[in-house]
Each structure stands twice: as C-alpha cells, then as structure tokens.
Amino acid sequence: MPKLHGVGLSPFVRKTRIALAEKGIAYDLDPVLPIGVSEEYKKISPLGKIPCYTPKEGVNIPDSSVIIAYLERTQSDPPLYPSNPEDFARALFLEEYGDSALVAAVGTVFFQRMVGPRFMNQPTDEAVVKTALTETLPPLFAWLDNEIKGKEYFVGGQFTVADIALTSPFVNLMHAGETVESVTPGKNTNLAKYVKTMMARPTIAALIEEEKAFFQEAA
Ligand SMILES: N[C@@H](CCC(=O)N[C@@H](CS)C(=O)NCC(=O)O)C(=O)O
C-alpha cells in the first residue's frame, strides 16, 4: 500500500490527499509532524518537510507539487492538469499562487489561532492576525475573485491542480474561524461562492470532516 507521510492539517498534505482521492488511489497516512523531524525522515524528505509520498518500497517523493505531477504520470485518469499548453502553464502558476502567497498569509492566522495556543502553549498574537486579515489577505482575495468571476473552475473549464492548491489553504482559514466573507465583508463574492462549492466537493468535504473531528478530539 502506498504511504503518505505528514499530517492532514498541513495545506500541502491536504493538497496531496485531495489529488490522491480524486484519482481513487488508496494509501496509508503516516502521521509525521512538521516540527523537529527525525534524521531518519530527512533521508526520504531532505528538506525535512511534509508531505513525502512512498508509492512503493524504495521510492520516496517529497513535495506536494512533485507528488501530484508524479501521480498524473502514473495514473492519468482523471487528469488534474489541462492538456492545452497555455492552460497548463496557468494552472501551474495558480498552484504556485496558492502554495506561496496564500499559504503564507493563511498559515499565519492558522498558526496564531490554532497551532500556537492549542499545541505549543503560545498565546495568539492579535496584531499579527490583524495584519494578515486586514492587509495581506484582501488583495490576494481580490485578484482571485476577478480570476474566478463567471467560471466554475480556475482553468480550462475543468477541475485541476489549481483548484486543489487554491482551495486547500481556505480549509486552514476555516479552521481558524474565518471565511472570505468574514475577512472581506460584502466583497469577493465570486471567490466566496467558489470556495463554498469546492469545500462541498466530496473528496474535499470528506477530509474537512476528518480534520474537524481531529480538532474536536484534541480540544
Ligand atoms: N513545497 C512544499 C512545502 C511543504 C511545507 O512547507 N510543509 C510544511 C508544513 S505545512 C513543513 O513541513 N514545514 C516544516 C519545515 O519547513 O521545516 C510542498 O509543496 O510540499
């Protein structure tokens, strides 16, 4: 059985899990925490980050973007990348937008509200949260709102890696008690609707339920 190393609350692990679920690939989740990883784990994930995917004995693939690209090569159905070259490039950029700027901003709020207080005995730094919510996130949302206007999916009329990478951080935002509406009331309504639709997608909704149960147990 393939193994995915990492914990589900990581936006990058969730990204990978959504792709695995969409492709119907069964796997075991090996709960590696991203803090103080062992030297043993660094042998399979040299940067010490989660996720890392072990599809078979002796093959270890770190990095969510690399893993999803690998999955596409080993199981092309359903495709998670557009075939048109320009759409393909667009999907990769949107994946990067999610993985870099969006994860950084949302991750700040998630860490301050959820990880620090619950798991590291650190109080929430409200000033840091405020800056993320009022300064960093609104322009990121505004750009996405314009891009998704009038569309069901971000690229090429199909569900792609772009939708996976852009939806995953919004799940962390939800765990931290915020939504597109709460951060930018009355604005970015296209994005708000899109995020709701994506979160109701069966592969994503199932993971959200699992994560909510985890927080309830940890409370
Ligand atoms: N580019 C990587 C980023 C993975 C990443 O940053 N994961 C975080 C957890 S959300 C991590 O492992 N951080 C630990 C560290 O940076 O030492 C990917 O897409 O998988």
Coordinates of C-alpha atoms and ligand atoms in Angstrom, one line a residue:
M1 CA 0.0 0.0 0.0
P2 CA 1.4 3.5 -0.9
K3 CA 2.2 5.7 2.1
L4 CA 1.8 9.4 2.5
H5 CA 3.9 10.9 5.3
G6 CA 2.5 14.0 7.0
V7 CA -0.4 15.3 8.9
G8 CA -3.7 16.3 7.4
L9 CA -3.8 19.9 8.7
S10 CA -0.9 20.9 6.5
P11 CA -2.2 22.6 3.4
F12 CA 0.4 20.8 1.4
V13 CA -0.5 17.4 2.8
R14 CA -4.2 18.2 2.2
K15 CA -3.4 19.2 -1.4
T16 CA -1.8 15.8 -2.0
R17 CA -4.6 13.9 -0.3
I18 CA -7.2 15.6 -2.5
A19 CA -5.3 14.6 -5.6
L20 CA -5.0 11.0 -4.3
A21 CA -8.7 10.9 -3.6
E22 CA -9.6 12.4 -6.9
K23 CA -7.6 9.7 -8.6
G24 CA -9.0 7.0 -6.4
I25 CA -5.6 5.9 -5.0
A26 CA -5.7 4.2 -1.6
Y27 CA -2.8 4.9 0.8
D28 CA -1.9 4.8 4.4
L29 CA -1.3 8.2 6.2
D30 CA 1.9 8.1 8.3
P31 CA 1.4 11.0 10.8
V32 CA 4.8 12.8 10.6
L33 CA 4.6 16.2 12.3
P34 CA 6.5 19.1 10.6
I35 CA 8.3 20.1 13.8
G36 CA 11.6 18.5 14.8
V37 CA 11.5 15.8 12.2
S38 CA 13.9 12.9 12.6
E39 CA 17.2 12.4 10.7
E40 CA 15.6 9.2 9.5
Y41 CA 12.7 11.2 7.9
K42 CA 15.2 13.6 6.3
K43 CA 16.6 10.6 4.4
I44 CA 13.3 10.4 2.5
S45 CA 12.4 14.2 2.6
P46 CA 15.8 16.0 2.6
L47 CA 14.3 19.4 3.3
G48 CA 12.5 17.9 6.4
K49 CA 9.1 19.0 5.1
I50 CA 5.8 17.2 4.8
P51 CA 4.4 15.7 2.7
C52 CA 6.5 12.9 1.3
Y53 CA 5.0 10.0 -0.7
T54 CA 6.2 6.5 -0.8
P55 CA 4.3 4.8 -3.7
K56 CA 6.4 1.6 -3.4
E57 CA 9.3 0.2 -1.4
G58 CA 12.5 2.3 -2.1
V59 CA 10.7 5.2 -3.9
N60 CA 10.2 8.4 -1.9
I61 CA 8.8 11.6 -3.4
P62 CA 8.9 14.8 -1.3
D63 CA 6.9 18.0 -2.1
S64 CA 3.2 18.2 -2.9
S65 CA 3.6 19.7 -6.4
V66 CA 6.1 17.0 -7.3
I67 CA 3.9 14.2 -5.9
I68 CA 0.8 15.4 -7.8
A69 CA 2.8 15.7 -11.0
Y70 CA 4.1 12.1 -10.4
L71 CA 0.6 10.9 -9.8
E72 CA -0.5 12.3 -13.1
R73 CA 2.2 10.3 -14.9
T74 CA 1.3 7.1 -13.1
Q75 CA -2.4 7.5 -13.2
S76 CA -3.7 9.9 -15.8
D77 CA -7.4 9.4 -15.1
P78 CA -9.0 11.7 -14.1
P79 CA -6.5 14.3 -15.4
L80 CA -5.6 17.1 -12.9
Y81 CA -3.7 19.2 -15.4
P82 CA -5.1 20.9 -18.6
S83 CA -3.8 19.5 -21.9
N84 CA -3.6 22.9 -23.6
P85 CA -0.1 24.3 -23.0
E86 CA -1.3 27.8 -22.0
D87 CA -3.9 26.4 -19.6
F88 CA -1.3 24.1 -18.3
A89 CA 1.1 27.0 -17.5
R90 CA -1.8 28.9 -16.0
A91 CA -2.7 26.0 -13.7
L92 CA 0.9 25.7 -12.5
F93 CA 1.0 29.5 -11.8
L94 CA -2.2 29.3 -9.8
E95 CA -0.9 26.3 -7.9
E96 CA 2.2 28.5 -7.0
Y97 CA -0.1 31.4 -6.0
G98 CA -1.9 29.0 -3.6
D99 CA 1.3 27.3 -2.3
S100 CA 3.3 30.5 -1.7
A101 CA 1.4 33.8 -1.0
L102 CA -2.0 32.3 0.1
V103 CA -0.5 29.6 2.3
A104 CA 1.9 32.1 3.9
A105 CA -0.9 34.6 4.8
V106 CA -3.5 32.0 5.8
G107 CA -0.8 30.0 7.6
T108 CA 0.0 33.0 9.8
V109 CA -3.6 33.2 11.0
F110 CA -3.9 29.4 11.4
F111 CA -0.7 29.2 13.4
Q112 CA -1.6 32.1 15.6
R113 CA -5.1 30.9 16.4
M114 CA -4.9 27.2 16.3
V115 CA -1.4 25.7 16.3
G116 CA 0.3 28.0 18.8
P117 CA -2.4 28.1 21.5
R118 CA -3.5 24.5 21.2
F119 CA -0.3 22.6 20.6
M120 CA 2.6 24.9 21.6
N121 CA 1.3 26.7 24.6
Q122 CA 1.8 30.1 22.8
P123 CA -0.9 32.8 23.0
T124 CA -2.3 34.3 19.9
D125 CA -0.5 37.4 18.7
E126 CA -3.6 39.5 17.8
A127 CA -1.5 42.2 16.0
V128 CA 0.0 39.6 13.6
V129 CA -3.5 38.1 13.0
K130 CA -4.9 41.6 12.3
T131 CA -2.2 42.5 9.8
A132 CA -2.8 39.2 7.9
L133 CA -6.6 39.7 7.9
T134 CA -6.7 43.4 7.0
E135 CA -3.6 43.9 4.9
T136 CA -2.2 40.7 3.5
L137 CA -5.3 38.6 2.6
P138 CA -7.6 41.2 1.0
P139 CA -5.5 41.9 -2.1
L140 CA -4.8 38.2 -2.6
F141 CA -8.6 37.5 -2.4
A142 CA -9.4 40.4 -4.8
W143 CA -7.1 39.0 -7.5
L144 CA -8.6 35.5 -7.2
D145 CA -12.1 36.9 -7.2
N146 CA -11.5 38.6 -10.5
E147 CA -9.9 35.4 -11.9
I148 CA -12.9 33.1 -10.9
K149 CA -15.6 35.5 -12.0
G150 CA -18.1 33.7 -14.2
K151 CA -16.2 30.4 -14.0
E152 CA -16.8 27.1 -12.3
Y153 CA -13.1 26.2 -12.1
F154 CA -10.0 28.4 -12.4
V155 CA -8.6 27.0 -15.6
G156 CA -9.9 25.4 -18.8
G157 CA -13.4 24.5 -17.5
Q158 CA -12.1 21.5 -15.6
F159 CA -11.1 20.7 -12.0
T160 CA -7.3 20.9 -11.9
V161 CA -4.4 21.1 -9.6
A162 CA -5.1 24.9 -9.5
D163 CA -8.4 24.3 -7.7
I164 CA -6.8 21.9 -5.3
A165 CA -3.9 24.2 -4.4
L166 CA -6.2 27.3 -4.1
T167 CA -8.9 25.5 -2.0
S168 CA -6.6 23.8 0.5
P169 CA -5.5 27.0 2.3
F170 CA -9.1 28.1 2.7
V171 CA -9.7 25.0 4.8
N172 CA -7.0 26.2 7.2
L173 CA -8.6 29.6 7.2
M174 CA -12.0 28.0 8.1
H175 CA -10.4 26.0 10.9
A176 CA -9.0 29.4 12.2
G177 CA -12.6 30.8 12.2
E178 CA -12.5 32.9 9.1
T179 CA -14.1 32.9 5.6
V180 CA -13.8 35.1 2.5
E181 CA -17.0 36.9 3.8
S182 CA -15.7 37.5 7.3
V183 CA -12.3 38.8 6.1
T184 CA -13.8 41.0 3.3
P185 CA -17.5 41.5 4.1
G186 CA -19.6 42.3 1.0
K187 CA -16.6 41.8 -1.3
N188 CA -15.1 39.0 -3.3
T189 CA -18.5 37.3 -3.7
N190 CA -17.4 35.2 -6.6
L191 CA -14.5 33.8 -4.6
A192 CA -16.7 33.2 -1.6
K193 CA -19.1 31.2 -3.7
Y194 CA -16.4 29.2 -5.4
V195 CA -14.7 28.3 -2.1
K196 CA -18.1 27.0 -0.7
T197 CA -18.6 24.9 -3.8
M198 CA -15.1 23.4 -3.6
M199 CA -15.4 22.6 0.1
A200 CA -18.6 20.7 -0.7
R201 CA -16.9 18.6 -3.3
P202 CA -16.9 15.0 -1.9
T203 CA -13.2 14.4 -1.9
I204 CA -12.6 17.7 -0.1
A205 CA -15.6 17.5 2.2
A206 CA -14.5 14.1 3.5
L207 CA -11.1 15.5 4.5
I208 CA -12.7 18.5 6.2
E209 CA -14.9 16.2 8.3
E210 CA -11.8 14.2 9.3
E211 CA -9.9 17.3 10.3
K212 CA -12.9 18.8 12.3
A213 CA -13.1 15.5 14.2
F214 CA -9.4 15.8 14.9
F215 CA -9.8 19.3 16.4
Q216 CA -12.8 18.1 18.5
E217 CA -10.8 15.2 19.9
A218 CA -7.8 17.5 20.6
A219 CA -10.0 20.1 22.4
Ligands
LIG1 N1 6.9 23.0 -1.3 C1 6.5 22.1 -0.2 C2 6.2 22.8 1.0 C3 5.9 21.9 2.2 C4 5.9 22.6 3.5 O1 6.4 23.7 3.7 N2 5.4 21.9 4.5 C5 5.4 22.4 5.9 C6 4.2 22.0 6.7 S1 2.8 22.8 6.1 C7 6.6 21.8 6.6 O2 6.9 20.7 6.5 N3 7.3 22.7 7.4 C8 8.4 22.2 8.2 C9 9.7 23.0 7.8 O3 9.7 23.9 7.0 O4 10.7 22.6 8.5 C10 5.3 21.2 -0.7 O5 4.6 21.6 -1.6 O6 5.1 20.1 -0.2

